[in-house]
């Protein structure tokens, strides 16, 4: 869809909730500490199995269960990627659950002091890593995020070298005032960068840009008919699935969803039924809580990682992981909830890592920048 008016009409349909012009709620709620900053829930009880029971914010419907994982200690762990770590681990078919397998460490801190939020990573044929992210100075302010940062490194652990910003509101003729949630992907002989943008008159769109070398980017003139925080997963047959953040209107109210669009060429996208829907209606500041969806395949199954948050410190790093045999449909409940904001899964040197970043005001100054956390996969018997 080429016009803001057309995009907003699509997002106001019965399928999807209010216009993304209402994205101002994100900054408003975040600045106040979340959709319900005064809500303090009592400690959850510990059920059989030793896991803390998930608690639910009665106003927002947000589930608070950071760190919980439904894994028996006797299940074997898959840690290595063999025979190749170019993609995700090759594994025997089975039902796997991702688990944190080490401490999180910050690997990229921009030299100018900006924070790194919602980073996306790609690796070129020579093994060089490139990372892109929205960010700004300070402790976290979406309205100051006016460019997409870029850095490169020979390994995922670094050393990372700052590159010129990929895109910025200061670029000549740029339509954006703020740029958020980039996602980079190989596209033919070049690269694509998807990002959510906010412009004049509170207009917001999903946009894309193309590059032959990950350093020089040309904006596509068209906007895309999806929600925000878009990522793309390419199936074995070449079909591209785009996951993004949205809402649907039901009889009992608006529900958070992961929207789904499909494409055969990476240019023309068709809407499908949501890939995931929260069964509880959103009760306050509904802008879409399933942030930064990211899909990977392992052992014949698909895993959807999404940061389910109202942007308050309590849920800011709550990445819920859903598992399905069908990458177009995931169901509740999650199989694990890991600690990351805007997480992506990448492999290097025979190990799997969950990358992420976020506002230092929520994740702590010591973790300013992009972090990585080692992952393992527990296999159910």
mmCIF file of N, CA, C and O in Angstrom, residues 115 135-139 141-147 178 180:
data_model
loop_
_atom_site.group_PDB
_atom_site.id
_atom_site.type_symbol
_atom_site.label_atom_id
_atom_site.label_comp_id
_atom_site.label_asym_id
_atom_site.label_seq_id
_atom_site.Cartn_x
_atom_site.Cartn_y
_atom_site.Cartn_z
ATOM 1 N N UNK A 115 22.478 4.203 23.382
ATOM 2 C CA UNK A 115 22.071 2.847 23.711
ATOM 3 C C UNK A 115 21.672 2.114 22.430
ATOM 4 O O UNK A 115 21.516 2.717 21.357
ATOM 5 N N UNK A 135 18.290 3.706 18.448
ATOM 6 C CA UNK A 135 18.956 4.091 19.680
ATOM 7 C C UNK A 135 19.086 5.587 19.786
ATOM 8 O O UNK A 135 18.759 6.336 18.845
ATOM 9 N N UNK A 136 19.539 6.040 20.930
ATOM 10 C CA UNK A 136 19.711 7.478 21.192
ATOM 11 C C UNK A 136 20.538 7.628 22.456
ATOM 12 O O UNK A 136 20.838 6.654 23.151
ATOM 13 N N UNK A 137 20.874 8.864 22.777
ATOM 14 C CA UNK A 137 21.525 9.134 24.046
ATOM 15 C C UNK A 137 20.493 9.041 25.172
ATOM 16 O O UNK A 137 19.286 9.133 24.941
ATOM 17 N N UNK A 138 20.965 8.851 26.381
ATOM 18 C CA UNK A 138 20.073 8.835 27.530
ATOM 19 C C UNK A 138 19.698 7.431 27.959
ATOM 20 O O UNK A 138 20.345 6.444 27.608
ATOM 21 N N UNK A 139 18.606 7.331 28.722
ATOM 22 C CA UNK A 139 18.182 6.069 29.310
ATOM 23 C C UNK A 139 17.024 5.403 28.587
ATOM 24 O O UNK A 139 16.597 4.326 28.985
ATOM 25 N N UNK A 141 14.218 6.800 25.204
ATOM 26 C CA UNK A 141 13.198 7.746 24.783
ATOM 27 C C UNK A 141 12.917 7.513 23.299
ATOM 28 O O UNK A 141 13.759 7.821 22.456
ATOM 29 N N UNK A 142 11.749 6.934 22.942
ATOM 30 C CA UNK A 142 11.491 6.622 21.530
ATOM 31 C C UNK A 142 11.480 7.841 20.633
ATOM 32 O O UNK A 142 11.794 7.748 19.447
ATOM 33 N N UNK A 143 11.158 9.013 21.175
ATOM 34 C CA UNK A 143 11.069 10.204 20.331
ATOM 35 C C UNK A 143 12.442 10.781 20.006
ATOM 36 O O UNK A 143 12.569 11.630 19.134
ATOM 37 N N UNK A 144 13.485 10.300 20.676
ATOM 38 C CA UNK A 144 14.853 10.726 20.360
ATOM 39 C C UNK A 144 15.548 9.727 19.428
ATOM 40 O O UNK A 144 16.692 9.941 19.040
ATOM 41 N N UNK A 145 14.876 8.636 19.094
ATOM 42 C CA UNK A 145 15.455 7.609 18.238
ATOM 43 C C UNK A 145 15.227 7.987 16.777
ATOM 44 O O UNK A 145 14.276 7.543 16.144
ATOM 45 N N UNK A 146 16.105 8.820 16.261
ATOM 46 C CA UNK A 146 15.932 9.425 14.940
ATOM 47 C C UNK A 146 16.854 8.834 13.879
ATOM 48 O O UNK A 146 16.942 9.378 12.779
ATOM 49 N N UNK A 147 17.544 7.744 14.198
ATOM 50 C CA UNK A 147 18.401 7.096 13.210
ATOM 51 C C UNK A 147 18.540 5.621 13.553
ATOM 52 O O UNK A 147 18.246 5.191 14.675
ATOM 53 N N UNK A 178 11.172 9.656 13.326
ATOM 54 C CA UNK A 178 11.749 8.626 14.183
ATOM 55 C C UNK A 178 11.792 7.322 13.387
ATOM 56 O O UNK A 178 10.930 7.070 12.531
ATOM 57 N N UNK A 180 12.374 3.027 13.998
ATOM 58 C CA UNK A 180 12.356 2.020 15.051
ATOM 59 C C UNK A 180 12.431 0.602 14.487
ATOM 60 O O UNK A 180 12.047 0.344 13.339
#
